[in-house]
Amino acid sequence: MNKQLDIFPVLETNRIRLRRIEKGDAHDIFKYLSDKEVMKHYGTEPFQTVDEAIRAISRYESLFTEKRGIRWGITLKGDNKVIGSCVFYNMVSEHYRTDIGFVLSKNFWGQGIAQEALKAAIKYGFEYLNINRIEAVIEPPNVASQKLVERLGFLREGLLRSYEYYRGKFDDLYMYSLLKSDFNPDE
């Protein structure tokens, strides 16, 4: 499955470009990952320093170089500023599956950008990485993300009880999945 991960894939749609995140993007990333509203359902505390963004970029690079996933920076065409990201992580080659996640600056919420980015990543995963199953885990209060993945064809499979420990408590997460056979890239 991961044989295609030797060269970082750059993806383009009508409005956006998905590209490698670099150290020079640290201030852009810090801007949205330090926003409490953006980080509400992210699973970590909002960033306090640009150094945290620099360390995150190093983790993104390791994810790719170790062939465990890909985190793309989302940019608007004609503007190289990173406004969010989408990611394949926990890639399991022998089972042809990966998890998917996304985060977007709140200045761009409600414009269809996250959907456009996810659709491009999903299409790439099914067509070029030979993925058969893409999973998304989403907190029950995060209704906007649930609606987004459902619009892309994901099915809610169930509730993962006490799946994550965060802020001193165990959180439930919904498990969503999309199979290659269910995906229609033209919709």
XYZ file of C-alpha atoms in Angstrom, residues 2-9 20 64 67 124:
12
model
C 2.705 2.539 0.923
C 4.941 2.071 -2.099
C 3.631 5.394 -3.453
C 4.893 7.314 -0.393
C 8.417 7.920 -1.692
C 7.574 11.335 -3.176
C 5.270 13.690 -1.281
C 2.022 13.959 -3.265
C 3.824 19.351 2.222
C 5.584 10.676 6.044
C 5.435 5.729 5.810
C -5.782 9.848 -3.775
